[in-house]
Coordinates of C-alpha atoms in Angstrom, one line a residue:
Chain A
M25 CA 24.1 -2.3 -8.1
N26 CA 24.1 -3.0 -12.1
A27 CA 21.3 -3.0 -14.8
L28 CA 19.7 -6.3 -14.1
T29 CA 19.6 -6.7 -10.6
M30 CA 18.7 -3.2 -9.8
P31 CA 14.9 -3.1 -11.4
V32 CA 14.4 -6.5 -9.2
A33 CA 15.5 -5.4 -6.1
D34 CA 14.0 -1.8 -6.5
G35 CA 10.7 -3.8 -8.1
W36 CA 10.2 -5.7 -4.6
T37 CA 11.0 -2.9 -2.7
I38 CA 8.0 -1.3 -4.5
A39 CA 6.0 -5.0 -4.8
R40 CA 6.4 -4.7 -0.5
R41 CA 4.7 -1.0 -0.5
N42 CA 2.2 -1.7 -2.6
A43 CA 1.8 -5.1 -0.6
L44 CA 1.2 -3.0 2.9
K45 CA -1.0 -0.4 1.3
I46 CA -3.4 -3.2 -0.1
R47 CA -3.2 -4.7 3.2
R48 CA -4.3 -1.3 5.3
S49 CA -6.8 -0.5 2.4
P50 CA -10.2 -2.1 3.5
D51 CA -11.9 -1.3 0.2
L52 CA -9.3 -2.6 -1.9
L53 CA -8.7 -6.0 0.3
G54 CA -12.9 -6.2 0.1
S55 CA -12.9 -5.7 -3.9
A56 CA -10.2 -8.8 -3.6
I57 CA -11.6 -11.3 -1.4
M58 CA -15.2 -10.6 0.1
F59 CA -16.4 -9.9 -3.4
P60 CA -15.4 -13.5 -5.0
I61 CA -16.6 -14.9 -1.3
V62 CA -20.0 -13.5 -1.8
F63 CA -20.2 -14.5 -5.7
V64 CA -19.2 -18.3 -4.6
L65 CA -22.4 -18.1 -2.3
M66 CA -24.5 -16.2 -4.7
F67 CA -23.8 -18.4 -7.7
A68 CA -23.6 -21.7 -5.7
Y69 CA -26.4 -21.2 -4.0
V70 CA -29.0 -19.1 -6.1
F71 CA -27.9 -20.0 -9.5
G72 CA -26.8 -23.6 -8.1
S73 CA -30.4 -24.4 -7.5
V74 CA -31.7 -23.4 -10.6
I75 CA -28.9 -24.5 -13.4
E76 CA -28.2 -27.7 -14.4
V77 CA -24.8 -28.5 -16.1
P78 CA -24.8 -32.3 -18.1
G79 CA -22.9 -34.8 -15.9
M80 CA -21.4 -32.7 -13.1
S81 CA -22.4 -30.2 -10.1
Y82 CA -22.9 -26.4 -10.9
R83 CA -20.3 -25.8 -7.7
E84 CA -17.9 -27.8 -10.1
F85 CA -18.5 -26.0 -13.0
L86 CA -18.7 -22.7 -11.5
L87 CA -15.4 -22.4 -9.4
P88 CA -13.1 -22.4 -12.3
G89 CA -15.0 -19.2 -13.7
I90 CA -15.1 -17.6 -10.1
F91 CA -11.4 -18.5 -9.9
V92 CA -10.8 -16.5 -13.4
Q93 CA -13.5 -13.7 -12.5
A94 CA -11.7 -13.3 -8.8
V95 CA -8.6 -12.6 -11.1
V96 CA -9.9 -10.2 -12.9
M97 CA -11.1 -8.1 -10.7
G98 CA -8.1 -8.5 -7.9
A99 CA -5.8 -7.4 -11.3
Q100 CA -7.8 -4.4 -11.3
I101 CA -6.1 -3.3 -8.0
T102 CA -3.0 -2.6 -10.1
G103 CA -4.7 0.1 -12.6
Y104 CA -6.6 1.6 -9.7
T105 CA -3.8 2.2 -7.3
L106 CA -1.7 3.6 -9.9
T107 CA -4.4 6.2 -10.6
L108 CA -5.0 6.9 -6.8
D109 CA -1.2 7.3 -6.8
L110 CA -1.0 9.4 -9.7
Q111 CA -3.0 12.2 -7.9
K112 CA -0.5 12.6 -5.0
G113 CA 3.1 13.5 -5.2
I114 CA 4.8 9.9 -4.4
F115 CA 5.7 9.2 -7.8
D116 CA 8.0 12.6 -8.2
R117 CA 9.4 11.0 -5.4
F118 CA 10.3 7.6 -7.0
R119 CA 11.7 9.7 -10.0
S120 CA 13.7 11.7 -8.0
L121 CA 15.3 8.9 -6.4
P122 CA 18.3 6.7 -7.9
M123 CA 16.1 4.1 -8.4
A124 CA 15.1 1.7 -11.8
P125 CA 12.3 4.1 -13.2
S126 CA 10.6 0.3 -14.2
A127 CA 10.8 -0.7 -10.7
V128 CA 7.1 1.2 -10.1
L129 CA 5.2 -0.4 -12.6
I130 CA 7.1 -3.9 -11.7
G131 CA 6.4 -3.4 -8.3
Q132 CA 2.7 -2.6 -8.8
T133 CA 2.2 -5.5 -10.6
V134 CA 4.0 -8.2 -8.7
A135 CA 2.6 -6.8 -5.6
D136 CA -0.9 -7.6 -7.3
V137 CA -0.1 -11.3 -7.6
L138 CA 0.7 -11.5 -4.3
M139 CA -2.7 -10.2 -3.7
N140 CA -4.5 -12.3 -6.3
L141 CA -2.3 -15.8 -4.8
A142 CA -3.8 -14.8 -1.5
S143 CA -7.4 -14.4 -3.3
L144 CA -7.4 -17.4 -4.7
V145 CA -6.4 -19.4 -1.5
V146 CA -9.4 -18.3 0.2
M147 CA -11.6 -18.9 -2.7
A148 CA -10.1 -22.6 -3.1
V149 CA -11.1 -22.9 0.7
M150 CA -14.9 -21.6 0.0
G151 CA -14.7 -23.7 -2.9
L152 CA -14.0 -26.7 -0.8
I153 CA -16.4 -26.0 1.8
V154 CA -19.2 -25.8 -0.7
G155 CA -18.1 -29.1 -2.5
W156 CA -15.5 -28.1 -5.4
R157 CA -13.4 -31.0 -6.0
V158 CA -9.7 -30.9 -8.1
H159 CA -10.0 -34.4 -9.7
T160 CA -6.6 -34.6 -11.8
S161 CA -3.1 -34.9 -10.4
P162 CA -1.7 -32.7 -7.7
Q163 CA 0.7 -31.3 -10.6
E164 CA -2.1 -30.2 -12.7
A165 CA -3.8 -29.0 -9.5
V166 CA -0.4 -26.5 -9.2
L167 CA -0.5 -25.9 -13.1
G168 CA -3.8 -24.3 -12.6
F169 CA -2.7 -22.1 -10.1
G170 CA 0.3 -21.1 -11.8
L171 CA -1.9 -20.4 -15.0
L172 CA -4.1 -17.8 -13.0
L173 CA -1.5 -16.3 -11.4
L174 CA 0.1 -15.6 -14.6
F175 CA -3.0 -14.2 -16.0
A176 CA -3.3 -12.5 -13.2
Y177 CA 0.0 -10.9 -14.1
A178 CA -0.7 -10.3 -17.7
F179 CA -4.2 -8.8 -17.1
S180 CA -2.9 -6.5 -14.3
W181 CA -0.4 -4.4 -17.0
F182 CA -3.7 -4.2 -19.2
T183 CA -5.4 -2.5 -16.1
A184 CA -2.1 -0.5 -15.6
T185 CA -2.3 0.6 -19.2
V186 CA -5.8 1.4 -19.4
A187 CA -5.5 3.3 -15.7
L188 CA -2.6 5.4 -17.0
G189 CA -4.0 6.4 -20.2
L190 CA -7.5 7.7 -17.6
R191 CA -5.8 8.7 -15.2
T192 CA -8.2 9.2 -12.5
P193 CA -9.5 6.8 -10.2
E194 CA -13.2 7.2 -11.0
S195 CA -13.3 6.8 -15.1
F196 CA -10.8 3.8 -14.1
N197 CA -13.8 2.0 -12.5
N198 CA -16.1 3.0 -14.5
V199 CA -14.0 1.7 -17.4
A200 CA -13.0 -1.1 -15.4
T201 CA -17.0 -2.4 -14.9
M202 CA -17.9 -1.6 -17.8
V203 CA -15.5 -4.2 -19.6
S204 CA -15.2 -7.0 -16.8
F205 CA -19.1 -7.7 -16.5
P206 CA -19.6 -8.1 -20.3
L207 CA -16.3 -10.3 -20.2
M208 CA -17.0 -12.5 -17.4
F209 CA -21.0 -13.0 -18.5
V210 CA -20.6 -13.3 -22.2
S211 CA -18.3 -16.4 -21.1
N212 CA -18.5 -20.1 -20.3
A213 CA -17.4 -18.9 -16.7
Y214 CA -21.0 -19.2 -14.9
L215 CA -22.9 -20.5 -17.9
D216 CA -22.6 -23.4 -20.5
S217 CA -21.4 -21.7 -23.2
S218 CA -22.9 -23.9 -26.4
K219 CA -26.9 -22.9 -25.1
L220 CA -26.2 -19.3 -25.8
P221 CA -27.8 -17.9 -29.2
T222 CA -25.3 -18.1 -31.9
P223 CA -23.9 -14.6 -32.1
L224 CA -23.5 -14.5 -28.6
R225 CA -21.9 -18.2 -28.4
V226 CA -19.2 -16.8 -31.0
V227 CA -18.1 -14.4 -28.7
A228 CA -17.9 -16.6 -25.6
E229 CA -16.0 -18.8 -27.6
W230 CA -13.5 -16.2 -28.9
N231 CA -14.0 -14.4 -25.4
P232 CA -10.1 -15.1 -23.4
A233 CA -12.2 -15.2 -20.3
S234 CA -13.7 -18.9 -21.4
T235 CA -10.2 -19.9 -22.7
F236 CA -9.1 -19.4 -19.0
T237 CA -12.0 -20.7 -17.1
Q238 CA -12.0 -23.8 -20.0
A239 CA -8.2 -23.9 -19.4
V240 CA -8.6 -24.0 -15.5
R241 CA -11.6 -26.6 -15.5
E242 CA -8.4 -29.0 -17.9
L243 CA -6.5 -28.8 -15.1
F244 CA -8.6 -29.2 -12.2
G245 CA -10.2 -31.7 -13.8
N246 CA -13.8 -30.2 -13.4
T247 CA -15.5 -31.1 -17.1
S248 CA -17.8 -33.5 -18.3
D249 CA -18.0 -35.4 -21.2
A250 CA -21.1 -35.3 -21.5
M251 CA -21.2 -31.2 -22.4
T252 CA -21.2 -30.2 -26.1
T253 CA -17.2 -29.6 -26.8
S254 CA -17.2 -26.1 -28.8
D255 CA -15.0 -26.8 -32.2
A256 CA -13.6 -23.2 -31.8
W257 CA -9.9 -23.1 -31.1
P258 CA -9.2 -21.6 -28.4
M259 CA -11.8 -24.0 -26.7
R260 CA -10.1 -27.4 -27.9
H261 CA -6.6 -25.8 -27.3
A262 CA -7.4 -23.7 -24.0
V263 CA -4.0 -24.6 -22.0
P264 CA -1.7 -23.6 -25.3
A265 CA -4.2 -20.9 -26.4
S266 CA -4.1 -19.0 -22.6
L267 CA -0.5 -19.4 -22.9
L268 CA -1.2 -17.8 -26.1
W269 CA -3.2 -14.7 -24.0
I270 CA -0.8 -14.2 -21.5
A271 CA 2.3 -13.8 -24.2
V272 CA 0.5 -11.5 -26.5
M273 CA -0.8 -9.4 -22.9
L274 CA 2.9 -8.9 -22.2
I275 CA 4.2 -8.3 -25.3
V276 CA 1.4 -5.5 -25.9
F277 CA 0.8 -3.9 -22.7
V278 CA 4.3 -4.0 -20.8
P279 CA 5.3 -1.8 -23.3
L280 CA 2.3 -0.1 -23.8
A281 CA 2.2 0.7 -20.0
T282 CA 5.9 1.4 -19.5
R283 CA 5.3 4.8 -22.1
L284 CA 2.0 5.6 -20.8
Y285 CA 3.5 5.9 -17.3
K286 CA 6.7 8.3 -18.7
K287 CA 4.3 10.3 -20.8
A288 CA 2.0 10.4 -17.3
V289 CA 4.7 11.4 -14.7
S290 CA 6.8 14.0 -16.7
G291 CA 4.2 16.9 -16.2
Chain B
M23 CA 34.3 22.9 -8.3
S24 CA 32.3 25.2 -6.1
D25 CA 29.1 25.5 -7.8
A26 CA 26.8 22.9 -6.5
I27 CA 24.2 24.1 -9.1
T28 CA 24.3 25.7 -12.4
A29 CA 21.8 26.8 -14.7
E30 CA 21.7 28.1 -17.9
G31 CA 19.7 29.6 -20.1
L32 CA 16.6 27.6 -19.2
V33 CA 13.6 27.4 -20.7
K34 CA 10.4 26.0 -20.5
T35 CA 6.7 26.5 -21.7
Y36 CA 3.7 25.0 -21.5
G37 CA 1.4 25.4 -24.9
E38 CA 0.8 29.5 -24.3
V39 CA 2.7 29.4 -21.0
T40 CA 6.0 30.5 -20.4
A41 CA 7.2 28.9 -17.2
L42 CA 10.7 29.5 -17.8
D43 CA 12.3 32.3 -20.0
G44 CA 16.0 31.5 -20.0
L45 CA 16.6 31.7 -16.5
S46 CA 20.2 31.1 -15.2
F47 CA 22.1 31.2 -11.7
T48 CA 24.6 29.2 -9.7
V49 CA 24.5 27.7 -6.3
P50 CA 28.0 27.6 -4.4
R51 CA 28.4 24.5 -2.9
G52 CA 27.7 24.6 1.1
T53 CA 24.9 28.0 0.5
V54 CA 21.6 28.7 0.6
L55 CA 19.9 29.8 -2.4
A56 CA 15.7 31.3 -1.6
L57 CA 13.8 31.4 -5.5
L58 CA 11.4 34.4 -4.2
G59 CA 8.3 34.7 -6.1
P60 CA 4.4 34.5 -6.4
N61 CA 2.7 31.0 -8.0
G62 CA 3.6 30.9 -11.0
A63 CA 6.6 32.7 -11.0
G64 CA 8.9 29.2 -12.3
K65 CA 9.9 28.6 -8.9
T66 CA 8.2 25.1 -9.2
T67 CA 9.0 24.3 -12.5
T68 CA 12.8 25.5 -11.8
V69 CA 13.1 22.4 -8.9
R70 CA 11.4 19.9 -11.3
V71 CA 14.1 20.8 -13.8
L72 CA 16.8 20.2 -12.0
T73 CA 15.4 17.3 -9.8
T74 CA 15.6 15.6 -13.5
L75 CA 11.4 15.2 -13.0
L76 CA 10.9 17.6 -16.2
R77 CA 13.3 18.3 -19.1
P78 CA 14.2 21.6 -20.5
D79 CA 13.1 23.2 -23.4
A80 CA 16.2 25.1 -23.9
G81 CA 19.2 25.3 -21.8
R82 CA 21.9 23.6 -19.4
A83 CA 22.1 22.8 -16.2
T84 CA 24.3 20.8 -13.8
V85 CA 23.5 19.4 -10.1
A86 CA 26.6 18.1 -8.2
G87 CA 28.5 17.9 -11.5
C88 CA 25.8 15.9 -13.6
D89 CA 23.6 16.8 -16.1
V90 CA 19.9 17.0 -15.4
V91 CA 19.2 15.5 -18.6
A92 CA 22.4 13.3 -19.9
D93 CA 23.3 12.3 -16.6
A94 CA 20.1 11.9 -14.8
R95 CA 20.5 9.0 -13.1
R96 CA 23.7 9.2 -11.3
L97 CA 22.9 12.8 -10.3
R98 CA 19.7 11.8 -8.7
S99 CA 22.0 9.8 -6.1
F100 CA 23.2 13.4 -4.6
I101 CA 19.7 15.1 -4.0
G102 CA 17.5 15.3 -1.7
V103 CA 13.8 16.4 -2.3
S104 CA 10.9 17.5 -0.5
G105 CA 8.0 18.9 -2.5
Q106 CA 5.7 21.5 -2.0
Y107 CA 3.0 18.5 -1.4
A108 CA 4.0 15.9 0.9
A109 CA 5.2 13.0 -1.1
V110 CA 5.0 10.3 1.0
D111 CA 3.0 7.1 1.2
E112 CA 0.1 8.0 3.6
H113 CA -1.0 4.2 3.9
L114 CA 2.5 3.4 5.0
T115 CA 4.1 4.5 8.3
G116 CA 6.7 7.0 9.1
A117 CA 9.5 4.8 9.4
E118 CA 8.1 2.4 6.5
N119 CA 8.2 5.4 4.4
L120 CA 11.8 6.2 5.3
E121 CA 13.2 2.9 5.6
M122 CA 11.6 2.7 1.7
I123 CA 13.4 5.6 0.4
G124 CA 16.5 4.3 1.9
R125 CA 16.1 1.3 -0.2
L126 CA 15.9 2.9 -3.3
Y127 CA 18.5 4.9 -2.5
H128 CA 20.4 1.6 -1.9
L129 CA 21.5 2.1 1.7
G130 CA 20.5 -1.7 2.0
A131 CA 17.9 -2.9 4.1
A132 CA 19.7 -2.7 7.6
R133 CA 21.0 0.8 7.4
S134 CA 18.0 2.3 5.7
R135 CA 16.5 0.8 8.9
A136 CA 19.0 2.5 11.2
R137 CA 18.7 6.0 9.2
A138 CA 14.7 5.0 9.2
R139 CA 14.8 5.6 13.1
E140 CA 17.5 8.2 13.1
L141 CA 15.6 10.9 11.5
L142 CA 12.8 10.1 13.2
E143 CA 13.7 10.6 16.3
R144 CA 15.5 14.0 14.9
F145 CA 12.5 15.2 13.3
G146 CA 10.1 14.3 16.7
L147 CA 8.2 11.7 15.2
T148 CA 9.4 8.7 16.8
D149 CA 6.3 8.5 18.6
A150 CA 4.7 8.2 15.2
A151 CA 6.8 6.2 13.7
D152 CA 5.1 3.3 13.5
R153 CA 1.7 4.9 12.9
P154 CA 0.2 5.6 9.5
V155 CA 1.3 8.9 8.1
K156 CA -2.9 8.9 7.0
G157 CA -2.8 10.2 10.5
Y158 CA -0.3 12.7 10.4
S159 CA -1.1 16.4 10.9
G160 CA 0.5 18.8 8.4
G161 CA 3.0 19.8 10.0
M162 CA 4.1 15.6 10.7
R163 CA 3.6 15.4 7.1
R164 CA 6.0 17.8 6.3
R165 CA 8.7 16.9 8.6
I166 CA 8.3 13.7 7.2
D167 CA 8.8 14.4 3.8
L168 CA 11.8 16.5 4.8
A169 CA 13.1 13.8 6.4
G170 CA 12.6 11.7 3.4
A171 CA 14.8 14.0 1.6
L172 CA 17.2 13.7 3.9
V173 CA 17.5 9.5 4.3
A174 CA 20.5 9.2 1.8
D175 CA 22.2 12.7 4.0
P176 CA 22.4 14.3 0.1
P177 CA 25.3 17.1 -0.7
V178 CA 22.2 19.0 -2.6
L179 CA 19.0 19.5 -1.2
F180 CA 16.1 21.1 -2.6
L181 CA 13.0 22.2 -0.6
D182 CA 9.8 23.3 -3.0
E183 CA 7.7 25.9 -0.8
P184 CA 8.5 23.9 2.4
S185 CA 6.3 25.6 4.5
T186 CA 2.9 26.6 2.6
G187 CA -0.1 25.7 4.4
L188 CA 1.6 25.1 8.1
D189 CA 0.7 27.5 11.1
P190 CA 2.9 30.0 12.8
R191 CA 4.3 27.9 15.1
A192 CA 5.1 24.8 12.9
R193 CA 6.8 27.0 9.8
A194 CA 9.0 28.4 13.0
A195 CA 9.8 24.9 13.7
L196 CA 10.7 23.8 10.2
W197 CA 13.0 27.0 10.2
D198 CA 15.1 25.6 13.0
T199 CA 15.0 22.2 11.4
I200 CA 16.5 23.5 8.1
S201 CA 18.6 26.1 10.1
E202 CA 20.3 23.0 11.5
L203 CA 20.4 21.0 8.3
V204 CA 22.4 23.8 6.2
A205 CA 24.6 24.5 9.6
G206 CA 25.7 20.8 8.5
G207 CA 27.6 22.3 4.8
S208 CA 24.6 21.1 2.9
T209 CA 23.6 23.2 -0.8
L210 CA 20.4 23.9 -0.3
L211 CA 18.3 25.8 -3.3
L212 CA 14.3 26.4 -1.5
T213 CA 11.5 28.2 -3.1
T214 CA 9.4 30.4 -1.3
Q215 CA 7.0 32.7 -1.4
Y216 CA 7.0 34.2 2.3
M217 CA 9.7 37.0 2.1
E218 CA 10.6 36.5 6.0
E219 CA 11.2 32.7 5.1
A220 CA 13.6 34.0 2.5
D221 CA 15.0 36.5 5.0
R222 CA 15.6 34.0 7.4
L223 CA 17.2 30.9 5.8
A224 CA 19.0 32.1 2.6
D225 CA 22.3 33.4 1.9
Q226 CA 21.5 34.7 -1.3
I227 CA 17.8 35.5 -2.8
M228 CA 16.8 35.7 -6.4
V229 CA 14.1 37.2 -7.1
V230 CA 11.9 35.2 -10.0
D231 CA 8.8 36.6 -11.7
H232 CA 7.3 35.0 -15.0
G233 CA 10.3 32.4 -15.6
R234 CA 13.0 35.3 -15.4
A235 CA 15.7 36.5 -12.5
I236 CA 14.9 39.9 -11.8
A237 CA 17.5 40.9 -9.1
R238 CA 19.2 38.9 -6.9
G239 CA 21.8 39.6 -3.2
T240 CA 21.7 38.9 0.1
A241 CA 18.4 40.3 1.9
D242 CA 20.4 43.5 2.9
E243 CA 21.7 44.1 -0.6
L244 CA 18.2 43.8 -2.2
K245 CA 16.4 46.1 0.7
D246 CA 19.4 49.0 -0.7
R247 CA 18.5 47.9 -3.8
V248 CA 15.2 49.7 -3.2
G249 CA 16.2 53.1 -1.7
G250 CA 17.8 52.5 1.9
N251 CA 14.8 53.1 4.1
R252 CA 11.1 53.9 3.9
I253 CA 9.1 56.4 5.7
E254 CA 5.9 55.7 7.2
L255 CA 3.0 59.4 7.7
T256 CA -0.3 58.6 9.1
V257 CA -2.6 61.5 8.9
T258 CA -5.8 62.4 11.0
D259 CA -8.0 62.6 8.2
A260 CA -8.1 61.7 4.5
A261 CA -8.6 65.0 2.8
E262 CA -5.2 65.7 4.3
M263 CA -4.2 62.7 2.4
D264 CA -3.1 64.7 -0.5
T265 CA -1.3 67.6 1.2
A266 CA 1.0 64.6 2.7
R267 CA 1.5 63.0 -0.5
E268 CA 3.0 66.4 -2.1
A269 CA 5.6 66.7 1.0
L270 CA 6.4 63.3 1.0
A271 CA 6.5 63.6 -3.3
W272 CA 9.5 65.9 -2.2
V273 CA 12.2 63.3 -0.7
A274 CA 10.6 60.1 -2.4
V275 CA 13.2 58.3 -4.8
G276 CA 10.3 55.8 -5.7
A277 CA 6.4 55.5 -6.1
V278 CA 4.6 57.0 -3.0
Q279 CA 1.9 54.4 -1.4
A280 CA -1.2 55.5 0.1
E281 CA -3.6 53.2 1.8
P282 CA -7.0 55.9 2.2
E283 CA -8.4 53.0 4.8
S284 CA -5.4 53.3 7.4
L285 CA -4.8 57.1 5.9
Q286 CA -1.2 55.9 5.8
L287 CA 1.3 56.9 3.2
T288 CA 4.4 55.1 3.1
V289 CA 7.8 56.0 0.3
P290 CA 11.2 55.3 -0.3
V291 CA 14.0 57.4 0.4
T292 CA 17.7 57.4 0.7
D293 CA 18.0 59.2 3.6
G294 CA 15.6 58.5 5.9
P295 CA 16.6 61.0 9.6
E296 CA 17.1 63.3 6.7
A297 CA 13.8 63.1 5.1
L298 CA 11.5 62.6 7.7
R299 CA 13.0 65.7 8.7
Q300 CA 12.1 67.4 5.9
V301 CA 8.6 65.8 5.6
L302 CA 7.5 66.9 9.3
G303 CA 8.7 70.4 7.9
R304 CA 7.3 71.0 5.1
L305 CA 3.8 69.8 6.9
A306 CA 4.8 71.7 9.9
G307 CA 2.9 75.0 8.5
T308 CA -0.2 73.1 6.2
G309 CA -2.5 72.4 9.2
V310 CA -2.1 68.4 8.3
R311 CA -2.1 67.0 11.7
V312 CA 0.6 64.0 11.6
R313 CA -0.8 61.3 14.0
D314 CA 2.2 59.2 12.8
A315 CA 5.7 59.6 11.3
G316 CA 8.1 56.8 10.9
M317 CA 11.1 55.1 9.3
R318 CA 11.3 51.6 8.6
R319 CA 13.8 49.5 6.6
P320 CA 12.1 47.7 3.5
T321 CA 10.6 44.8 4.0
L322 CA 10.8 41.9 0.9
D323 CA 7.5 42.6 -0.1
D324 CA 8.8 46.2 -0.6
V325 CA 11.3 44.8 -2.6
Y326 CA 9.0 42.8 -4.5
L327 CA 6.7 45.9 -5.0
T328 CA 9.6 47.7 -6.1
L329 CA 11.0 44.8 -8.6
T330 CA 8.4 43.5 -10.5
G331 CA 5.8 46.5 -10.1
H332 CA 3.0 44.3 -8.6
Q333 CA 1.9 43.3 -5.1
A334 CA 3.4 39.8 -3.6
P335 CA 0.2 38.0 -4.8
G336 CA -1.5 35.7 -2.0
T337 CA -2.8 32.8 -4.0
D338 CA -3.2 32.1 -7.9
E339 CA -3.4 28.7 -8.1
Q340 CA -4.3 28.4 -11.7
V341 CA -1.1 29.8 -12.8
Q342 CA 0.3 27.1 -10.1
E343 CA -1.6 24.3 -11.8
A344 CA -0.7 25.2 -15.4
T345 CA 2.7 24.9 -14.2
R346 CA 3.2 22.1 -12.8

């Protein structure tokens, strides 16, 4: 095996291990699949009965936001399982094997994407049940899901970085909650952000969660001409802005997570 | 190339703590060396350096001819490691764990699967093969971890305190397994706190203390170094201890150890039978009522005590944590 195929083959072996692990951990499955289902139902029926968005049904508006939320939560599995593994001896085992060291994080993030794919499928079905529809071409719909998965992959490198910096599951969970709640709530995921007071509106417009939500809305055709369009650049060019975010996250967090991993395991 | 492992002046410090203080040794191919010492002596650090998990601050080491720093990647395909804490995945079944390890040794999918089944059978885990490791007993975990070290049939094995935390029966079973292994010609470096374990499994024992080797030899050689025999004497009354101690001091080649609670005195001597006769002769007119007198070969505990000047400690987790 050469230097190029080894990380791929080893990464796949680790990804299979992590996928099995996720499948056998009810808590992880729960946070990745049950939470989004509960959120779809809660927002669709509780918020949906009081919130109105101009020119379209709230549920159609909501679902792309819930997709983004599911990705943000699902990508935390990478960070969380890394902190759990750090407390066991399994990384010592990996490091004593003639495998590609990069395979550990590659495998972890790839498994996470597989998990996110499963979670998106569940949610799309839930969405269809509560009345969400795709109004664009199948190609654009595929692009929409593709974008979500790319976001999931890039974001799990971010959670890996945070986890390898913090190193314990408890502190990781605290930070993850502290980051993901404002990230999702000060955005256009559940609300029409143009109605927010100015400082919050500006934050929401430049929030990457809004960018991704907007991009997915455009690709699924869950938009309405009756809604005020924001002047902020990432909102007007949501798809390229999302791709830019993904590129930036990968460029920053892949090397950073790799460095922190080496530091965390060489004790 | 007759040495499977060589270490030259290994140094590793963690802040104030010196874990390895210029440790040097070799392990000839096909032999078993036990590193014997208390927690914090540097045993685990040594294993971590030799298995490429830790870079030494100074010194050089090779395993199977590969340098632990420069040639780490190649080295890893020649070794099998089983750690102090079972390094297997709890959520995976025994079979899945071994198969994963096989793939990461690049044995290929089919060979990894076959090898996993083979090892599970050999370690008596066939029935548990498809259950997650989570539900395994302590002894079963040790066995699956040990099996993990053997997946690629590596020429050099490292077992870090293999029987720590096992009950006596599981320990005996593990020892049998390890004995069979080394009979097959593997080189083994073993760390242990148990004198009995080193005695039972190793060709050579190296006693380490504070990151340094303080003695090396076969179990018998080490026992000889600390005096050929021990005399143990038990008296009837605490008041008789001092008189008995004086009598023993005449023949002693080391310090007399007294255990007031059990009224027992122990002393290293060179010529056991002669010393015993002299001691009993000296005590004959003193009125000391000897309840029991005997002669025994020194245990490795005695070896440890004599060489380090302190008792082989039981547990000292903090030091261990600091050196991990």
